[in-house]
PDB file of C-alpha atoms in Angstrom:
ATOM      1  CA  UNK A   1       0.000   0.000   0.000  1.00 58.00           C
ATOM      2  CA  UNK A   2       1.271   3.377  -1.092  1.00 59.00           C
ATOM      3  CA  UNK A   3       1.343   5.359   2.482  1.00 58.00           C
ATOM      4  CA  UNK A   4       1.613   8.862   1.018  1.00 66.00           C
ATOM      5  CA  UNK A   5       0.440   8.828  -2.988  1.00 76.00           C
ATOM      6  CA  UNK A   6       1.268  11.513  -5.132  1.00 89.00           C
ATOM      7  CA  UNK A   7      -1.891  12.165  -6.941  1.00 93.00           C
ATOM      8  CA  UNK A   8      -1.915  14.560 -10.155  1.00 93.00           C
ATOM      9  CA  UNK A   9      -4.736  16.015 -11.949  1.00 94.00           C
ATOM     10  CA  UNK A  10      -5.371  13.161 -14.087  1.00 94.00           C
ATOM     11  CA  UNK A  11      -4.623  10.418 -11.157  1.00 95.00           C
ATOM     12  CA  UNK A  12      -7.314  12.337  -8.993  1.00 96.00           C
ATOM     13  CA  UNK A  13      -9.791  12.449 -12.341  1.00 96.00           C
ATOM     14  CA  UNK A  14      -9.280   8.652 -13.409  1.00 97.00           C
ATOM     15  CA  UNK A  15      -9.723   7.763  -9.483  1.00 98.00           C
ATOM     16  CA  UNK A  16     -13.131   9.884  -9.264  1.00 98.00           C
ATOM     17  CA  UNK A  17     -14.076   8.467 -12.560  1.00 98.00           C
ATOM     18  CA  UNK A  18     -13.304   4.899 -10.987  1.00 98.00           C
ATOM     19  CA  UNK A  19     -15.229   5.546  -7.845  1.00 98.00           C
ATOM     20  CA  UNK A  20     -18.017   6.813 -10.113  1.00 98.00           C
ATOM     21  CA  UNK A  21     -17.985   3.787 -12.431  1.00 98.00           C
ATOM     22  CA  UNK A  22     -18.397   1.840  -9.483  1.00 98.00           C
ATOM     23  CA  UNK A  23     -21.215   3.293  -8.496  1.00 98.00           C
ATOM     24  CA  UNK A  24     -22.923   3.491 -11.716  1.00 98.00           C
ATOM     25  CA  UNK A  25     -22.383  -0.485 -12.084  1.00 98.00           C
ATOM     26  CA  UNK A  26     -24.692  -0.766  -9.219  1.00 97.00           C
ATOM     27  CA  UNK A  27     -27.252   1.407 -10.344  1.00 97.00           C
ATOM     28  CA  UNK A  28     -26.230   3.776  -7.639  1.00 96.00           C
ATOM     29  CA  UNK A  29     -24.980   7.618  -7.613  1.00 96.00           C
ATOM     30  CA  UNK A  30     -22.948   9.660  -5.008  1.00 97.00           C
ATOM     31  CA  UNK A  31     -22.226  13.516  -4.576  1.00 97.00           C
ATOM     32  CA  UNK A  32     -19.341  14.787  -3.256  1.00 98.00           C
ATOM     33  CA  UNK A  33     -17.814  18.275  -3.060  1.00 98.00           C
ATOM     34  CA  UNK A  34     -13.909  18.073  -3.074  1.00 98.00           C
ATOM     35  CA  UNK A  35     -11.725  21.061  -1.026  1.00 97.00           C
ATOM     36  CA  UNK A  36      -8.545  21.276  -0.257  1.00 94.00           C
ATOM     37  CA  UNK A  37      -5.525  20.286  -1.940  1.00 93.00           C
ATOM     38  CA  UNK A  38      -7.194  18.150  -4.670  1.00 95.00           C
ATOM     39  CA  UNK A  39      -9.798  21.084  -5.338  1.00 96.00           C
ATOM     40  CA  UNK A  40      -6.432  23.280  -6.003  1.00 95.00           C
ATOM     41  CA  UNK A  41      -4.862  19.851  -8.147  1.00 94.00           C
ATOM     42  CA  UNK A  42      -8.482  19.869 -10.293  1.00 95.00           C
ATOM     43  CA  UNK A  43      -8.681  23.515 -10.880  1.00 94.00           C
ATOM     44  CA  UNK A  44      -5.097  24.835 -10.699  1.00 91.00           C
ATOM     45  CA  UNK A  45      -1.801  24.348 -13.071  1.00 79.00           C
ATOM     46  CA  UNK A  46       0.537  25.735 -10.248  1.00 67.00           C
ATOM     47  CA  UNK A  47      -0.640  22.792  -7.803  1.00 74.00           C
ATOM     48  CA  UNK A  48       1.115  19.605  -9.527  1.00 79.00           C
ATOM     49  CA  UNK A  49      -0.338  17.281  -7.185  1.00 89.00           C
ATOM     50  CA  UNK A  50      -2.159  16.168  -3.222  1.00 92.00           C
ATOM     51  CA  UNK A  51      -1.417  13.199  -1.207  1.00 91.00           C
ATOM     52  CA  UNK A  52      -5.629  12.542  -0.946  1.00 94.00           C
ATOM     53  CA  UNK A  53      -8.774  14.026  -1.932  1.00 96.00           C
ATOM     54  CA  UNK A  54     -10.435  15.693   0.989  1.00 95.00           C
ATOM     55  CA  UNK A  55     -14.466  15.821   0.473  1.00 97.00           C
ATOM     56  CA  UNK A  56     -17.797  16.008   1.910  1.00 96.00           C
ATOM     57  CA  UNK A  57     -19.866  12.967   1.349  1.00 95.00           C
ATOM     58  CA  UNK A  58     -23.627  14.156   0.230  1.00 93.00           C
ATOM     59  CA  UNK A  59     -24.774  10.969  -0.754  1.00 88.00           C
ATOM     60  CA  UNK A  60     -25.082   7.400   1.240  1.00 85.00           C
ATOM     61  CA  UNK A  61     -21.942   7.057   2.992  1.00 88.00           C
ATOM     62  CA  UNK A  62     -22.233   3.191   2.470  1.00 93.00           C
ATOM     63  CA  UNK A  63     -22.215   2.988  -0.744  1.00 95.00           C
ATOM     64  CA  UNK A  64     -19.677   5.123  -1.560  1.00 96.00           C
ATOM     65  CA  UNK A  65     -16.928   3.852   1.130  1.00 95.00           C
ATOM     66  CA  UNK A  66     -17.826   0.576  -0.690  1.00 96.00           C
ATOM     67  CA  UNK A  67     -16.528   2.637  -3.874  1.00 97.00           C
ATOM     68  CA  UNK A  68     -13.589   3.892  -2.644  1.00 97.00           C
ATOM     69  CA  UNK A  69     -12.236   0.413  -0.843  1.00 97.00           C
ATOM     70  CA  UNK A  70     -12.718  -1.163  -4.064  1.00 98.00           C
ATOM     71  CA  UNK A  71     -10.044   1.473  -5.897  1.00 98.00           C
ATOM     72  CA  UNK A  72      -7.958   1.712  -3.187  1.00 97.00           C
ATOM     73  CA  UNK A  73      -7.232  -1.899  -3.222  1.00 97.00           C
ATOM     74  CA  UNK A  74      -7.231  -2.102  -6.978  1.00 97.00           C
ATOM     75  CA  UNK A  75      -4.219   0.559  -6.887  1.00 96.00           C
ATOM     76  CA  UNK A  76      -2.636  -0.366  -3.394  1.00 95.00           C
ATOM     77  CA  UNK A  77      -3.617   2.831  -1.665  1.00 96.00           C
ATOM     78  CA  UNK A  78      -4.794   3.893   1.777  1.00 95.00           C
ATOM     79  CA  UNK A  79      -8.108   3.574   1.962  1.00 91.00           C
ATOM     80  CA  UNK A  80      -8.644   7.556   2.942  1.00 94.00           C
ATOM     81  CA  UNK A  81      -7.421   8.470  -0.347  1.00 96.00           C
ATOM     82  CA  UNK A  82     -10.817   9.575  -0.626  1.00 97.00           C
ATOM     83  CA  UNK A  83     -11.568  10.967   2.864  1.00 95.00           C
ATOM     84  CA  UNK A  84     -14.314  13.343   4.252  1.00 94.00           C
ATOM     85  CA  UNK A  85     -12.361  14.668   7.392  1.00 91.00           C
ATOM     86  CA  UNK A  86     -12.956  18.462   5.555  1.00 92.00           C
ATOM     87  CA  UNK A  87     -16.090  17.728   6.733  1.00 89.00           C
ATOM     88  CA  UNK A  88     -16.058  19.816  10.419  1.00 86.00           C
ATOM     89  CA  UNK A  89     -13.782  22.930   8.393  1.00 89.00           C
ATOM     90  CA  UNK A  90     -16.496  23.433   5.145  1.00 94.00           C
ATOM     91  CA  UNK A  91     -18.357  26.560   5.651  1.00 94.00           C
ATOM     92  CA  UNK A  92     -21.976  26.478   6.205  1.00 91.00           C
ATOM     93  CA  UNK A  93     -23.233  28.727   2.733  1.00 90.00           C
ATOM     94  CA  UNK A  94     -23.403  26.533  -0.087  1.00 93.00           C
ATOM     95  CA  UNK A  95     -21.022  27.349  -2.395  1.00 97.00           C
ATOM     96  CA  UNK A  96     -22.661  28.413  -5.510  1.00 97.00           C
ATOM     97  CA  UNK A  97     -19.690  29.621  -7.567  1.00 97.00           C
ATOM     98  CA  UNK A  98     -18.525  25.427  -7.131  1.00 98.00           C
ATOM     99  CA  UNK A  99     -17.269  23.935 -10.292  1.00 97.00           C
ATOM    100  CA  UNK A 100     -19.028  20.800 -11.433  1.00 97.00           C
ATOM    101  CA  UNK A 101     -18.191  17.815 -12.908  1.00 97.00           C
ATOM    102  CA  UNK A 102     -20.329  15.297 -13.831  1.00 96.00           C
ATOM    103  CA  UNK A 103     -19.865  11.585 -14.206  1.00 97.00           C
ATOM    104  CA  UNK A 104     -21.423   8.265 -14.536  1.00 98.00           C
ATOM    105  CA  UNK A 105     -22.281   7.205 -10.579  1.00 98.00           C
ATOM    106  CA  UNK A 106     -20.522  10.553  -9.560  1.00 98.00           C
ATOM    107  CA  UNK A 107     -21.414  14.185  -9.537  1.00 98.00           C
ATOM    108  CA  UNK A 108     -18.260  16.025  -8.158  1.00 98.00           C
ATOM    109  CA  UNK A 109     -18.407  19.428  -6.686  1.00 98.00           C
ATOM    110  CA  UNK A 110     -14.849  21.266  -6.632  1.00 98.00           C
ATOM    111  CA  UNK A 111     -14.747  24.514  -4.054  1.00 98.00           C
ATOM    112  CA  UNK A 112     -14.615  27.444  -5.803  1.00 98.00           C
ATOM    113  CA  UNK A 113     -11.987  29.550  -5.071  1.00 98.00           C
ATOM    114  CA  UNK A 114     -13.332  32.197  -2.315  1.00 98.00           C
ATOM    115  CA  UNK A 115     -14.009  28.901  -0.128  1.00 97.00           C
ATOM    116  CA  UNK A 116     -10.861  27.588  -1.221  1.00 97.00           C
ATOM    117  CA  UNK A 117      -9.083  31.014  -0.044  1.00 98.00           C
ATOM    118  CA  UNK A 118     -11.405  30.849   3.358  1.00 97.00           C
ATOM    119  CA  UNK A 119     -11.065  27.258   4.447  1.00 96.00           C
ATOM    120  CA  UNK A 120      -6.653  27.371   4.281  1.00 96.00           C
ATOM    121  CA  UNK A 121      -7.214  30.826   5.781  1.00 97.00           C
ATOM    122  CA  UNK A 122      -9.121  29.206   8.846  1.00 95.00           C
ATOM    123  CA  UNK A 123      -6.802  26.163   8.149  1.00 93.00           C
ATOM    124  CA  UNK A 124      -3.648  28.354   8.703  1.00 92.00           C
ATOM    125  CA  UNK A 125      -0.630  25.947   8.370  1.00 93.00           C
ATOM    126  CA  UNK A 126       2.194  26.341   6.766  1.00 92.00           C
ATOM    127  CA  UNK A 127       1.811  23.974   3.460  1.00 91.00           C
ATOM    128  CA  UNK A 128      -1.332  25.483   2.627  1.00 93.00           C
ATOM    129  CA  UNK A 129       1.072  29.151   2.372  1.00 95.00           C
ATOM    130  CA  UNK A 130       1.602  28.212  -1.470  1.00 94.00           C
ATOM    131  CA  UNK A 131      -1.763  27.362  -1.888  1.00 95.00           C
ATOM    132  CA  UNK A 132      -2.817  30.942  -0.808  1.00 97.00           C
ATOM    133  CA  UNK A 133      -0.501  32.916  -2.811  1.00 96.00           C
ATOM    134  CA  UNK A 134      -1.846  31.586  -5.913  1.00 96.00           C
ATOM    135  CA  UNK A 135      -5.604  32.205  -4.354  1.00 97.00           C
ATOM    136  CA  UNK A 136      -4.490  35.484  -3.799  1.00 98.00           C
ATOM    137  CA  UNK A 137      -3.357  36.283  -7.397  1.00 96.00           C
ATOM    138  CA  UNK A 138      -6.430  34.518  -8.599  1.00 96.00           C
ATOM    139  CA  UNK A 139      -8.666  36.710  -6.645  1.00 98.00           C
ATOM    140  CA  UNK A 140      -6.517  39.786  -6.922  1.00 98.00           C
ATOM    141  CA  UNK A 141      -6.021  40.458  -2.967  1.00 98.00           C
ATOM    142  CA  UNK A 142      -3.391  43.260  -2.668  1.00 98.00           C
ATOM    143  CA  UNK A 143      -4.147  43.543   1.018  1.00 98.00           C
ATOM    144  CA  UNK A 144      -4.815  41.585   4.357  1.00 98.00           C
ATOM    145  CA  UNK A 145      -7.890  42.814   5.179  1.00 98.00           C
ATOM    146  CA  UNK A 146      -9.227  41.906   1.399  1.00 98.00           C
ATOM    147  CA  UNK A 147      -8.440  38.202   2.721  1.00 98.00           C
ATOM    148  CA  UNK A 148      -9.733  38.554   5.957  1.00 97.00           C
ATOM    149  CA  UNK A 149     -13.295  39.763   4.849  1.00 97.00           C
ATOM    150  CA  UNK A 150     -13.227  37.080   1.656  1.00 97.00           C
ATOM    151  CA  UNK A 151     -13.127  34.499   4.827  1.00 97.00           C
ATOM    152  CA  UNK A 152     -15.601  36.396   7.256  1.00 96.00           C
ATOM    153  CA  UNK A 153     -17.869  36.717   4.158  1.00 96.00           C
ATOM    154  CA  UNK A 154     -17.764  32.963   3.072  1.00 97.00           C
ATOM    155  CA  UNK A 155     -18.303  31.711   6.788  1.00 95.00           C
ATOM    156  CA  UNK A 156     -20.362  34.125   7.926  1.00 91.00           C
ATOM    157  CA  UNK A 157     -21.450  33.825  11.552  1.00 88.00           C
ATOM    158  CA  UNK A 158     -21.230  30.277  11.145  1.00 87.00           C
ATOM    159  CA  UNK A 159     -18.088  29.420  11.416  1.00 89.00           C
ATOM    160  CA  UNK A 160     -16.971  25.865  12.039  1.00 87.00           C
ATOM    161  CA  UNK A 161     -14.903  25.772  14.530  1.00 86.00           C
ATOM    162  CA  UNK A 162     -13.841  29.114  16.749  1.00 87.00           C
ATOM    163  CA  UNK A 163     -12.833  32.313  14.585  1.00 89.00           C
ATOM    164  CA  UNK A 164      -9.119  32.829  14.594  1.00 91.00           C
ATOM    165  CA  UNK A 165      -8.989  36.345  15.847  1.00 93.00           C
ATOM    166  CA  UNK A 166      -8.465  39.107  13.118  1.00 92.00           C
ATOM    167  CA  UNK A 167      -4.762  39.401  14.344  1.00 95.00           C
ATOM    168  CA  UNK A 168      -3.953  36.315  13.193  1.00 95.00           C
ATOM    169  CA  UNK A 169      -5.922  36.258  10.361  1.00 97.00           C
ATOM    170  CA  UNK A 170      -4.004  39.333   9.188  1.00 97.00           C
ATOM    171  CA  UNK A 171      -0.744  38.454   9.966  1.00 97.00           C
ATOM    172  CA  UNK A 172      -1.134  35.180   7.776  1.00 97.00           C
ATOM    173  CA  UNK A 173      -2.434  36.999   5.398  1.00 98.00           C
ATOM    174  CA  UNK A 174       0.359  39.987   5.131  1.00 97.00           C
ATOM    175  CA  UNK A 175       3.322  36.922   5.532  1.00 96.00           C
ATOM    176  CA  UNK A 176       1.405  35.315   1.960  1.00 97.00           C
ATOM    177  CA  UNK A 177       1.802  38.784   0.474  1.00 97.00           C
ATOM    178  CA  UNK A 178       5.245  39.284   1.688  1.00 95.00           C
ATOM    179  CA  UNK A 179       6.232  35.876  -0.126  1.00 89.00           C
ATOM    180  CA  UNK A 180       4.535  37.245  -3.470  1.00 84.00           C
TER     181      UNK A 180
END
């Protein structure tokens, strides 16, 4: 079993498409809305690849763990390559500006990039630093507080955990626009 995978764009797309085709075999269909580092693999050149594909599982859990066990073991990899530990750190709002894609047994929603931008703000580490300098340029934010209110705007009062306080936020922001 492959304890770390590299997955590129296309690994991530033929896996999803494998997970789908699973699915579809049955006569069954699953949702799930992809964030994190494989959201930034799907929708960005200057992210070559993610170690797993974090998600939130809309449709019957069940059947689509059944899915991903099945192509995990068919390409000796963990079985969280497909994961929804995200879960707790997606903001409430729907995400309307989500990119879709659309396959047999599958219907895959990829963050957009204002909840991309929000949840590695909230997320704060260091490896998602790269990952927010391209968000930035994306979204054109020349100043902290631009990324601060993208992220109070996206979660709203619902955040999901505790708010980092505005300090922080800012000073994560400003060290992003320093490395620009």
């Amino acid at each position: 079993m492959t304890p770390d995978p590299a997955l590129a764009r296309e690994d991530v797309h033929r896996l999803l498409t494998e997970v789908g085709a699973y699915l579809h075999s049955r006569g069954w269909t699953a949702t799930v809305y992809v964030a994190g580092g494989a959201a930034m693999t799907l929708l960005f050149d200057g992210r070559a690849s993610t170690r797993d594909i974090d998600a939130v599982f809309r449709s019957d859990r069940g059947q689509l763990a059944a899915a991903v066990r099945d192509v995990a073991d068919r390409h000796d990899l963990p079985v969280e390559w497909l994961n929804d530990r995200i879960t707790s750190r997606v903001p409430a709002a729907p995400d309307t500006e989500a990119t879709e894609i659309v396959l047999p047994g599958l219907h895959v929603l990829v963050s957009s990039e204002r909840h991309l931008l929000a949840m590695k703000m909230l997320a704060g580490r260091d490896r998602d630093l790269p990952d927010l300098a391209l968000l930035f340029g994306r979204l054109g934010i020349t100043s902290p507080a631009q990324a601060v209110a993208i992220t109070d705007e996206v979660f709203g009062p619902t955040y999901p955990v505790e708010r980092p306080p505005g300090e922080y936020l800012e000073a994560l922001a400003a060290d992003v626009l320093e490395g620009l």
